[in-house]
Structure formats: C-alpha cells, structure tokens
Short mmCIF file of C-alpha atoms in Angstrom, two decimals:
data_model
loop_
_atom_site.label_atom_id
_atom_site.label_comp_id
_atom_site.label_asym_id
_atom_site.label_seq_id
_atom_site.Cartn_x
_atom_site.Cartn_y
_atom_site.Cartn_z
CA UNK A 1 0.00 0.00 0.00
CA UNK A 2 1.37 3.35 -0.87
CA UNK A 3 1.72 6.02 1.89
CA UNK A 4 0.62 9.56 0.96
CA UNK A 5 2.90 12.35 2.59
CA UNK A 6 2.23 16.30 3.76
CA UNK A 7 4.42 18.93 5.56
CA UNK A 8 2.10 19.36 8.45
CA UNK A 9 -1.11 17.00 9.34
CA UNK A 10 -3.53 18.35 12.12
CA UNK A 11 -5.69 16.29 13.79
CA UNK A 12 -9.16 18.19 14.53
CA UNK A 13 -10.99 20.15 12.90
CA UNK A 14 -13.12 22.78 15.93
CA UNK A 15 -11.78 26.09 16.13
CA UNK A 16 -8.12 25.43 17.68
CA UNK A 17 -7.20 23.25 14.91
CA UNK A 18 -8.88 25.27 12.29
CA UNK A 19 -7.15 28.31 13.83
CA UNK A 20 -3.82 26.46 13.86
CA UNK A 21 -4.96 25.34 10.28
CA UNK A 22 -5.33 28.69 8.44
CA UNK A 23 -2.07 30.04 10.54
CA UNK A 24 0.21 27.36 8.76
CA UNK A 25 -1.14 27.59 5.38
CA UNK A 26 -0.66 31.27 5.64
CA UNK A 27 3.02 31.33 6.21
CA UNK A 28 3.38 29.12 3.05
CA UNK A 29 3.51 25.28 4.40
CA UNK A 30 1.89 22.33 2.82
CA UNK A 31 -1.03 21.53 5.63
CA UNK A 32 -3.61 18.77 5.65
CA UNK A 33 -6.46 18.97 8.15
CA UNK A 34 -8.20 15.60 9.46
CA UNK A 35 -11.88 15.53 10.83
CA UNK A 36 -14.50 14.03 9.53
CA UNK A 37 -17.07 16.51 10.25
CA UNK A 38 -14.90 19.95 10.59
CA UNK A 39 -16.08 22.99 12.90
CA UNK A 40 -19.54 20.68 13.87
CA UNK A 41 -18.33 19.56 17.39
CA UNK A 42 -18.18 21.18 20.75
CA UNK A 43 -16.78 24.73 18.85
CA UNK A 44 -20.17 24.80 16.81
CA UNK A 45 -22.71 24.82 19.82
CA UNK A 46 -20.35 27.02 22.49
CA UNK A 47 -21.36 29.93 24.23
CA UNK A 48 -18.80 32.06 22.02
CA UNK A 49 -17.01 34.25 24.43
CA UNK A 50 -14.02 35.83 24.15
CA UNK A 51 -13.15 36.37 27.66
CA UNK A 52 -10.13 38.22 29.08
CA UNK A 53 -10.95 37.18 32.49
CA UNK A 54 -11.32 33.73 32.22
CA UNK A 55 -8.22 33.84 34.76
CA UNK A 56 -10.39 32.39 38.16
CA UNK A 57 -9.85 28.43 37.58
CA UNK A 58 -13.12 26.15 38.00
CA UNK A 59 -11.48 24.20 40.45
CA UNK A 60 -10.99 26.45 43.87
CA UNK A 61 -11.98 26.19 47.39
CA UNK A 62 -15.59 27.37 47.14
CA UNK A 63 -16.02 25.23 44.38
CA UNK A 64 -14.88 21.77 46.15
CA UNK A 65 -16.95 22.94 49.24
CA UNK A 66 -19.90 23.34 47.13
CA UNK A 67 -19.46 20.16 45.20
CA UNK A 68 -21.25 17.55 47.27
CA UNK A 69 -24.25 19.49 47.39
CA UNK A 70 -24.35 20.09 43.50
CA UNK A 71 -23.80 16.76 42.60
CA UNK A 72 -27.10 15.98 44.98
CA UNK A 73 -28.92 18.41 42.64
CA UNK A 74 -30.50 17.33 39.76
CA UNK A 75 -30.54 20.93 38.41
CA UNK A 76 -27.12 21.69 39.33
CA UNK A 77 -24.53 23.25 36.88
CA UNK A 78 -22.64 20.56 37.71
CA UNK A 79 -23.43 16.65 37.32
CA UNK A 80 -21.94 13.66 36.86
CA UNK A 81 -23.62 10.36 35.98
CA UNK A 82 -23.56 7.64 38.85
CA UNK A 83 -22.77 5.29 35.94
CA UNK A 84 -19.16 7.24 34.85
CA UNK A 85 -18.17 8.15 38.67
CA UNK A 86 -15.64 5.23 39.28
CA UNK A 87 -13.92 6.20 36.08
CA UNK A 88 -14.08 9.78 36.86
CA UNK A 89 -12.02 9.30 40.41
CA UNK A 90 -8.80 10.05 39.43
CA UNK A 91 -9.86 13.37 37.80
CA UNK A 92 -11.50 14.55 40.83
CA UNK A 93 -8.22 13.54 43.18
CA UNK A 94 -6.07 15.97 40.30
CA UNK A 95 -9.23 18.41 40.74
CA UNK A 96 -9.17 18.20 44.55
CA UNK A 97 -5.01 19.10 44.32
CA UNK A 98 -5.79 22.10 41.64
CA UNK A 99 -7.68 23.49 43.99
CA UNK A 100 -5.51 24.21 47.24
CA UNK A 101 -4.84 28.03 47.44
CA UNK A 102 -0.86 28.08 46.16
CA UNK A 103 -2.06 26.21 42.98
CA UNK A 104 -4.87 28.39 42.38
CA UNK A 105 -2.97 31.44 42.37
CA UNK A 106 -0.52 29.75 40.20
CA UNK A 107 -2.83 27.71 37.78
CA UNK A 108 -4.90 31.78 37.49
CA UNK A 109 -1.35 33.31 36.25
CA UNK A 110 -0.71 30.75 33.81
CA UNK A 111 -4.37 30.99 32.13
CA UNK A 112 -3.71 35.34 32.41
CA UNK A 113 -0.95 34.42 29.83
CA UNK A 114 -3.07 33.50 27.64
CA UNK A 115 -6.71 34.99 28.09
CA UNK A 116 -5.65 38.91 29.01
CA UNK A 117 -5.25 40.02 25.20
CA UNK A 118 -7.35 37.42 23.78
CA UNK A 119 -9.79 40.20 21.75
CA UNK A 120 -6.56 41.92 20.63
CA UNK A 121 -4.77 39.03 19.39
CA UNK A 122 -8.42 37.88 17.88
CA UNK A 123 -9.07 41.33 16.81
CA UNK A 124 -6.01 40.98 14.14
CA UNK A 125 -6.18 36.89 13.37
CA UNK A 126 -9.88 37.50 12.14
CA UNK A 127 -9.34 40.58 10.39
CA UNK A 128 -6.29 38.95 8.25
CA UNK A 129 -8.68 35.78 7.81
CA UNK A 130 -11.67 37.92 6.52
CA UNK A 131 -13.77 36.81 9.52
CA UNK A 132 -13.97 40.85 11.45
CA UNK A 133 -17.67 40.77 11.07
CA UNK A 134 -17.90 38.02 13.24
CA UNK A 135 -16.86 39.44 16.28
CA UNK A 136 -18.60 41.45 18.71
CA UNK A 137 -16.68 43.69 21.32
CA UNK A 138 -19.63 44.17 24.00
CA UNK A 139 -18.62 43.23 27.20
CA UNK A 140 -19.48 40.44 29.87
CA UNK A 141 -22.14 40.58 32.70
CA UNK A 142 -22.19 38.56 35.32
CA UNK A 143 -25.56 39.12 37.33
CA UNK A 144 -27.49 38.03 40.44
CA UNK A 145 -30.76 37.80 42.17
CA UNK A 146 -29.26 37.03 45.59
CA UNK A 147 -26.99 38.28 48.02
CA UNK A 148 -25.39 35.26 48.46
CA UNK A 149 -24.43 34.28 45.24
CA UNK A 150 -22.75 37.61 44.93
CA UNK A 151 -20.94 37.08 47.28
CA UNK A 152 -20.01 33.55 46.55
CA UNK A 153 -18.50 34.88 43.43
CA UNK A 154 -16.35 37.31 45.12
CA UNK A 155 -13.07 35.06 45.17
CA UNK A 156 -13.04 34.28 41.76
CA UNK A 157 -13.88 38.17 40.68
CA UNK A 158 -11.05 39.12 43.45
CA UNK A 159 -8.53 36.83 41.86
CA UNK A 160 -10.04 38.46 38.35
CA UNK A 161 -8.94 41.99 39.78
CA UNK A 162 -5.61 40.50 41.09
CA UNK A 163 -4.38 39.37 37.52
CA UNK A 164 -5.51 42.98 35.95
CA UNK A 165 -8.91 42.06 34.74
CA UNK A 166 -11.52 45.65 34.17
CA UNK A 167 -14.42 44.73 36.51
CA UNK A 168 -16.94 47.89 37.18
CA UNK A 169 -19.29 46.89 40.40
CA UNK A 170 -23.14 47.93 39.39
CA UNK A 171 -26.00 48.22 41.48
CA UNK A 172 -30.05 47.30 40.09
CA UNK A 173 -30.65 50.64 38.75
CA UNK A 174 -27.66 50.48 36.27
CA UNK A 175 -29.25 47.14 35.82
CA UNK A 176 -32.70 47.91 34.44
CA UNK A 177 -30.92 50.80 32.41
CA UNK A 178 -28.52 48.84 30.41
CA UNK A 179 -30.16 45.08 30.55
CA UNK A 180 -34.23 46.00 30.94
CA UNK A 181 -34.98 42.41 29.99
CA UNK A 182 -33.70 41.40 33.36
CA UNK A 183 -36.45 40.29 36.09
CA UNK A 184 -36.38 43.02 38.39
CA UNK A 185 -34.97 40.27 41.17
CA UNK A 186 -31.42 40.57 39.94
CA UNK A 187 -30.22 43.51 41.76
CA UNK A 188 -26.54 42.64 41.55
CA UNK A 189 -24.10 42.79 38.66
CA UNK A 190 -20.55 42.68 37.92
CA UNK A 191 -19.43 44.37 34.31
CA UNK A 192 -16.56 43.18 32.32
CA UNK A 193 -16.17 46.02 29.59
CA UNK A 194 -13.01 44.30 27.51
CA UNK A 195 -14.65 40.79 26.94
CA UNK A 196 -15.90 40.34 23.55
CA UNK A 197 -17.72 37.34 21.72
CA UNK A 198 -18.26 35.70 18.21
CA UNK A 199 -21.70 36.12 16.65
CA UNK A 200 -22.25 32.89 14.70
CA UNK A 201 -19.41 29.82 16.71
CA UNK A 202 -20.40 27.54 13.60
CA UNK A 203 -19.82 30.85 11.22
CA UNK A 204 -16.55 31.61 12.58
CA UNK A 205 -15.37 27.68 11.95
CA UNK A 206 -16.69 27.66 8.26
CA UNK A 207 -14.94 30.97 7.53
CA UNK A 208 -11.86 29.87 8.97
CA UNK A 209 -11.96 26.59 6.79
CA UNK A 210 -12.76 28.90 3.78
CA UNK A 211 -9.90 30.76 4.14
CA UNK A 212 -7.41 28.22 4.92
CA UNK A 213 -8.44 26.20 2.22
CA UNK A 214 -7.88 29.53 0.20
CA UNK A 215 -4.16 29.55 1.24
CA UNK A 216 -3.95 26.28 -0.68
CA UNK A 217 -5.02 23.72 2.68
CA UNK A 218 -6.81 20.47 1.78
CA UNK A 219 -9.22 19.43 4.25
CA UNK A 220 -9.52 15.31 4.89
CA UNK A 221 -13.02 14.47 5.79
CA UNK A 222 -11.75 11.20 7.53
CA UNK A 223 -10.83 9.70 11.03
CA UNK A 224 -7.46 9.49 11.73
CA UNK A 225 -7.41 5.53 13.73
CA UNK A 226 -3.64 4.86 14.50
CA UNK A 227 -0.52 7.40 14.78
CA UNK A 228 3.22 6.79 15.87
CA UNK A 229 6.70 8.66 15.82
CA UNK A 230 8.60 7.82 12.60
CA UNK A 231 12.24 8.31 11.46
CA UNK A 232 11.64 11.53 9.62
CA UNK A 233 8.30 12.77 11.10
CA UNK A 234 5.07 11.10 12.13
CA UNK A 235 3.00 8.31 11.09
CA UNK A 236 -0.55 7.96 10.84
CA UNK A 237 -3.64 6.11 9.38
CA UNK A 238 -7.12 6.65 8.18
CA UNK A 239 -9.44 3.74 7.68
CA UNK A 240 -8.40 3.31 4.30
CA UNK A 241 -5.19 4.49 4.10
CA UNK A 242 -1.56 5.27 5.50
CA UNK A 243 0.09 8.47 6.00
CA UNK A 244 3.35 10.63 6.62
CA UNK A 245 4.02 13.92 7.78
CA UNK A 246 7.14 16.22 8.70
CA UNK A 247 5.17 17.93 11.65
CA UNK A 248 2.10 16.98 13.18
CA UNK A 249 -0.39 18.81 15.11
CA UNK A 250 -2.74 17.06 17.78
CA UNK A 251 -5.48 19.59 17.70
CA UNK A 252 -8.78 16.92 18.74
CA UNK A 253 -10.50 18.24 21.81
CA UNK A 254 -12.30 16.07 23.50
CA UNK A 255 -10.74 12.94 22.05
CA UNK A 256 -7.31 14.30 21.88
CA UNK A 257 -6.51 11.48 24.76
CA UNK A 258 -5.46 8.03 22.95
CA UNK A 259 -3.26 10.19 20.33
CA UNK A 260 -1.46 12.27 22.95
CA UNK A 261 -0.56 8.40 24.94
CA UNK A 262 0.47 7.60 21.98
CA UNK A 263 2.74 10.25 21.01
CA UNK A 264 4.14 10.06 24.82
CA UNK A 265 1.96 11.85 27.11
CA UNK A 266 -0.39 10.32 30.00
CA UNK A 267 -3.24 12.89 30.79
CA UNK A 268 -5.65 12.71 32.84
CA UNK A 269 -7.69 14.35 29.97
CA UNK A 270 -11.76 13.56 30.31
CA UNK A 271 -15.07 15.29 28.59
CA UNK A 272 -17.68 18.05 30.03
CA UNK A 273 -20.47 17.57 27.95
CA UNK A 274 -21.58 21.26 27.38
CA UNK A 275 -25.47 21.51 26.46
CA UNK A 276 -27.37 24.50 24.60
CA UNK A 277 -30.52 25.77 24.06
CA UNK A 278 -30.75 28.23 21.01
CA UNK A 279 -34.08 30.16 20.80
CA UNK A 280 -34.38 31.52 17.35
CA UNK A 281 -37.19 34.37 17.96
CA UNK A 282 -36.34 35.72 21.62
CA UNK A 283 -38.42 38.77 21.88
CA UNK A 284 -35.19 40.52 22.66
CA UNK A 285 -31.40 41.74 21.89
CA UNK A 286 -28.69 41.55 24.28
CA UNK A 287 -26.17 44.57 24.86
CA UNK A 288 -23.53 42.12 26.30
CA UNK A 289 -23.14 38.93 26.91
CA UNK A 290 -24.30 37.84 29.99
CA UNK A 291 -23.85 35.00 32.98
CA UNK A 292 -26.59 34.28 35.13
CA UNK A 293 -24.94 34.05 38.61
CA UNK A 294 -27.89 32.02 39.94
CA UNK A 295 -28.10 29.14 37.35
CA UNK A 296 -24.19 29.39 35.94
CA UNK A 297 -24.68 29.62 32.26
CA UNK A 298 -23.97 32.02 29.61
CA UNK A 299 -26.60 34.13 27.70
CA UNK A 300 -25.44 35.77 24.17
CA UNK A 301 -27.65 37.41 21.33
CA UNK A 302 -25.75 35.57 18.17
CA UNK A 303 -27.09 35.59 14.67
CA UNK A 304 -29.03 32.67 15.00
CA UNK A 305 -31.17 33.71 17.81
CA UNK A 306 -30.54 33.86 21.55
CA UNK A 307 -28.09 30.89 22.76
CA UNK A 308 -28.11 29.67 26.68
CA UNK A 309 -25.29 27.04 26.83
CA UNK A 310 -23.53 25.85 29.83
CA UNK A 311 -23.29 23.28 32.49
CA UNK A 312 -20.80 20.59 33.40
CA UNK A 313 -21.98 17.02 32.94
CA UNK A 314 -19.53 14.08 33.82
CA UNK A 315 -20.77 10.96 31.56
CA UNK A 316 -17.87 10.37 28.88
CA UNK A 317 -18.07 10.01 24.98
CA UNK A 318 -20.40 7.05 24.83
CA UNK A 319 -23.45 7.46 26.64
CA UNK A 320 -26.72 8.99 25.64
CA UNK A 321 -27.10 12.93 25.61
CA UNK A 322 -29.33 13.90 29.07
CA UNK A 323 -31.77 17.16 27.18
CA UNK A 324 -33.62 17.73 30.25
CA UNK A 325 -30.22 20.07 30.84
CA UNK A 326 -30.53 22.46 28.17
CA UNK A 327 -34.26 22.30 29.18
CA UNK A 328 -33.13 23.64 32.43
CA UNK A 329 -31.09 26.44 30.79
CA UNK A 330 -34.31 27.44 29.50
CA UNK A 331 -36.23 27.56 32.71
CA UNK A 332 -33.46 29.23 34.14
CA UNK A 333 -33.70 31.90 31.69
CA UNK A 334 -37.42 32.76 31.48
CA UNK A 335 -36.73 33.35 35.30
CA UNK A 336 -33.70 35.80 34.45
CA UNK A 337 -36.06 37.51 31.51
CA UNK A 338 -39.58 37.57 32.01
CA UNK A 339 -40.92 38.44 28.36
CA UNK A 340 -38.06 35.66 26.82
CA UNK A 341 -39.96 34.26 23.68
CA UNK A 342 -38.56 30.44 24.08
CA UNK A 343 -40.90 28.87 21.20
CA UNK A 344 -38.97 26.80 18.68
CA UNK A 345 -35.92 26.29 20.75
CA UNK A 346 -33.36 23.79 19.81
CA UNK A 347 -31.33 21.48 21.65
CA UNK A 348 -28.12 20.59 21.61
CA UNK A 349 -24.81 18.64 23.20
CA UNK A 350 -21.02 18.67 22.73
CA UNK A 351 -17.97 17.39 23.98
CA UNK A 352 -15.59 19.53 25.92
CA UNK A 353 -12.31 18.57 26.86
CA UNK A 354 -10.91 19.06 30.33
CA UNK A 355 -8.32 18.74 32.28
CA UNK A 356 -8.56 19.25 36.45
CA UNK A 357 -6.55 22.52 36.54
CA UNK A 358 -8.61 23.75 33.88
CA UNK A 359 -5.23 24.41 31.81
CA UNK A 360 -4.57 23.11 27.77
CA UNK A 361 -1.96 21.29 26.86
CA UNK A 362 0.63 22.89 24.40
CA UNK A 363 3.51 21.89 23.83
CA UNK A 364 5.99 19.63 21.82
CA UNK A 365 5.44 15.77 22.55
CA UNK A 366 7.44 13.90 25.02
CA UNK A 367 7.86 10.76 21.87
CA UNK A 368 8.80 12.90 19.28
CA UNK A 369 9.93 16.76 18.43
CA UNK A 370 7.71 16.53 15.41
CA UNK A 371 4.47 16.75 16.85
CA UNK A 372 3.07 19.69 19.02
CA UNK A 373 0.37 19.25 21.34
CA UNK A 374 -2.71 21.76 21.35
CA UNK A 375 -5.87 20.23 23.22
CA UNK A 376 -7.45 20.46 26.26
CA UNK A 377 -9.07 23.95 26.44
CA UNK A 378 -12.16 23.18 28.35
CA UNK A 379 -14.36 25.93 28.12
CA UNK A 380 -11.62 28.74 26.26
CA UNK A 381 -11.79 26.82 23.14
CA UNK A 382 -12.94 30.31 21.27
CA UNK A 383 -10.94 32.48 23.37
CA UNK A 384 -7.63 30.80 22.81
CA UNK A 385 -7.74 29.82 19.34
CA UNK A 386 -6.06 32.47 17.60
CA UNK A 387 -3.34 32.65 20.99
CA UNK A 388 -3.05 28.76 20.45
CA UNK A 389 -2.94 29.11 16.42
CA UNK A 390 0.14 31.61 16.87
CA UNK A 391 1.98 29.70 19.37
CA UNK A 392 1.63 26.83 17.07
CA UNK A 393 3.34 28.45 14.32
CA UNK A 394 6.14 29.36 16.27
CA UNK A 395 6.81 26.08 17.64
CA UNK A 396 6.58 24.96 14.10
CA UNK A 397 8.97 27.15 12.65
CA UNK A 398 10.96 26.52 15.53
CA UNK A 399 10.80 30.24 16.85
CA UNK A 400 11.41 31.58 19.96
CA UNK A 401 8.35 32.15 21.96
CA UNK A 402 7.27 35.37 24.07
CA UNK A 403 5.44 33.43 26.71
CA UNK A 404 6.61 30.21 29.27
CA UNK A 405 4.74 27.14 28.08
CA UNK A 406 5.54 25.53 31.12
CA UNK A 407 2.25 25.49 32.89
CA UNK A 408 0.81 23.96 29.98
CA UNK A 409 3.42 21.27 29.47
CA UNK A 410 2.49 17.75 27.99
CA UNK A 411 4.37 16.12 31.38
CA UNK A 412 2.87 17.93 34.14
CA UNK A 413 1.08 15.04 35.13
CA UNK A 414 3.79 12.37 35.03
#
C-alpha cells in the first residue's frame, strides 16, 4: 500500500485546529487537516465568548466545598452520571489538588498568559482571515438575584482583579438601564467592559476553513485511527489508508486522549459535555453577553437567535445525551427575563475537553519533536484559538516564543 505524505497533518478540525490550520497555510507550508465533520463539534454549539478574564480556575476552594451538594442536585450546573463516577475518580483527586490556594494562584497566572489580550490578538487573526464581522466587542455581565451568590463569586472576581482584569461593580438601577430584559430580582451585577464574543461559533469555523483552504489547505473528511513517531516525522492512518508527515499537530478536543498516549503523554484528559438551548425568535437583543450568577450559564444574542449554553456534565463520549439540561437552561432563563420568547428552541450537546486545573496542553510531545500538542481547552476553546494558532506556528517554525509554556506542558502530570 502506498503512503501519501504532507508537511504538516492536524488532527481536529473545531476552532483550535482550524485556527492552527489557516495560521500554517498562511506562512506558506503544505497543511492537511483531518476531521470528519470539521467545525460541527463542541466549537459549533459554544457559548462564544471571548473572555479576558477567564483567569479564576473552575477548580478552587468554594467550588470543592460546594461540590457535594451540587452533585445531589439534579438541576445543578454541575453533574456527573452515577454510571461514569468510578472512572471519573482520578480526575476529581487531580481536581481536589488544583484546587488548594498556592495552585490556584498559580494555575490563574498561567491561564492570564493566555486569556488577558485574547480580543486583541483575535481582533487581528480575524481581520487577516476575513472573519472581522464576526466578532462582537460588548462586554461580559455577570448578574445576580441574591446576596449570596454575589458574594459567593467574590473570590473568583477578586482573583479576576488581582491578575488585571476591568471589573466595574453595578448596582439594580444600572441594571434595568442597560439590561431591561432582566427580572427586576437581579439587583446585583458585575461588568466586564473588555470581553468580547463571536456572533455565529459555527460561522466563525466555516470561515476559517474557507480561508485556509484559500491559502492552498486540503481538508480530509476522515478519522485518523492509528498514529506513531517515525524516522523523519510522524505516522498515521485513516481507515483506508496510511500516511506521513514532517510535523504533526494534535489539535482533537475532547478525544485528543489516545493520540497524545500515543505520542508520549499520559493525561488525565476527560469530557464536560456542554449543552445549549438556542431560541431563534427571543423577543429581545442583548447589549452584552451575559452569565446568570444564579443558574451558571452564559446568555449571548448571536445571529441565529438567543443561545443559553452551559453546564458541566460528567458521563464520557459514549453514553446517551441527558436534554432535560438544556431544558433547564431554558427555565433558568425565562426566570432571568420575564418576556423571553422560548418557542422553537433547539437542543443541543457537545464534547468539551478538560483537564482538572482547567489548563490546555501545548507543547511539543514527550515521543517525538515533530508533533506539538494543542488540546485540552475546556471551556476557552474560542478564546484561545487564535493565541493557540500563533503559538503553534512558532513552535513549528521553531521560533522563539514570548510566553513560558511551562504550565501547559504535555508532562505535568507524570
């Protein structure tokens, strides 16, 4: 059987290997992308922030305090199915040792590296890719109804302030003025005026394969099955054929895991399915993009309608989506806007991949210099695409880079 050869192969086709994708062809190499079904995973039904101050880590104190009683709650933002908790143990014990207060503080300066200019850097990747009109420079606002949930939140907005994050307190009046969809119960709010988002998630990944396939990329609907280090690069094989490449990129989310053992690297990598309810006629446009501090989900006016996506649900890649959780979303959000049209919604689930300290992995391999690692980024898939896409091409090109990939190194678990 002949083997067919390429510069650079990338394995996964959401937004970070798209990104990485249209970098690479750009500066002039021969790139292949692999995924069956490119830019129609967990980066087509995201919330589509672009948040600066994504720099408080999910796993804390409060959070580990709280997570008994969530996991009790069948409404929770957080759930994980009896059926996947003995497989889920060691994540939680990495989770549990994220959390303690001298790895929180470091863990939140090592994702500030990477979030704090994330609309700047974004800013000039789309504009270069033709993809400008897709962004949306509005702001975040977090809101709540109660007292205690503000103050719940405090730590992680405290530890937002500490890394240099823009957060404007703002009391219900300044509410009702800039957000008068919001039931008059919220009466708290925290504004984030440098966030931005993307108006159309599934938009943004079809322009980006556009214009990489523009700059001469050739997109290979198939599944890559099998991959090792070779003499002279790396190694691979679809279902129906083999394959050879100088440099490869292991850009596959959620099921980045058996690639990355391969290729050297034991991770205790595992999946948050995300959920999403997208109401096309809502009655109403949002001026920012909002979280609901009460129900822990994000709110944004996109060109499809009004999107609610959130919540964390442990249950793997194999067993049956759980809707009654984006149905939740919705009943969380006719609570949070009173006049919310939620006729015709649809549902949705996707695959996010996650790692306890909340960190990606970038990175060279520990098997081979040829491939570079870029997976794991949980809920910052959007946000760090065009940050990951760059740092990609450095490593590539084998350039030195402005920022310690350290924290995000392939071994940190070993």
């Amino acid at each position: 059987m002949s083997v067919s050869r390429v510069e650079i192969a990338i394995l996964g086709g959401g937004v970070v290997g798209l990104a990485c994708a249209f970098a690479l062809a750009d500066a002039g190499r021969e790139v292949a992308l692999f995924d069956p079904s490119p830019g129609r995973g967990a980066s087509f039904g995201n919330a589509g922030g672009i948040t600066p101050g994504w720099v408080a880590p999910v796993a804390m104190p409060a959070t580990l305090r709280a997570l008994p009683r969530m996991l009790l709650d069948s409404a929770s933002p957080l759930t994980i199915r009896p059926a996947y908790l003995p497989q889920l143990l060691p994540w939680l014990w990495h989770f549990a040792l994220a959390a303690r207060p001298h790895r929180v503080e470091a863990i939140s300066k090592a994702l500030a590296a990477l979030t704090l200019d994330a609309c700047e850097v974004w800013a000039e990747f789309a504009a270069h890719a033709g993809l400008a009109h897709l962004l949306r420079r509005q702001g975040l606002l977090y809101v709540y109804a109660k007292q205690t949930s503000r103050d719940g939140a405090e730590p992680a907005h405290a530890l937002r302030r500490r890394r240099g994050v823009r957060l404007e307190e703002v009391d219900q009046a300044w509410l009702q003025d800039f957000a008068p969809m919001l039931a008059p119960e919220y009466r708290f709010g925290v504004y984030a005026p440098d966030a931005g988002h993307v108006a159309d998630p599934g938009a943004l990944c079809d322009g980006l394969a556009a214009s990489f396939e523009a700059k001469g990329g050739r997109i290979v609907r198939k599944r890559i099955d099998r991959i090792a280090p070779a003499a002279n690069g790396v190694a691979f094989g679809t279902g129906d054929g083999d394959w050879q490449c100088d440099k490869f990129v292991l850009a596959a989310g959620a099921h980045s895991k058996p690639f990355a053992t391969a290729l050297g690297a034991k991770l205790p990598l595992d999946v948050e399915r995300g959920y999403h309810a997208t109401l096309p006629q809502p009655g109403l446009e949002l001026p920012a993009q909002l979280i609901d501090g009460e129900g822990k989900y994000a709110v944004t006016s996109m060109a499809g309608g009004l999107r609610l996506a959130g919540t964390v649900e442990f249950a793997g890649l194999d067993l049956p989506p759980d809707y009654r959780r984006a149905e939740q979303l919705i009943s969380n959000a006719k609570r949070l806007m009173p006049a919310l049209d939620a006729s015709d919604a649809s549902l949705w689930m996707g695959f996010r991949p996650s790692l306890p300290d909340g960190l990606p992995v970038l990175g060279v391999a520990p098997a081979t210099p040829r491939a570079i690692f870029a997976f794991g980024h949980a809920h910052l898939g959007v946000t760090l695409a065009a940050k990951t896409a760059s740092i990609v091409a450095e490593l590539i090109a084998g350039r030195a880079l402005q920022i310690d990939l350290s924290p995000y190194s392939p071994l940190r678990y070993a």
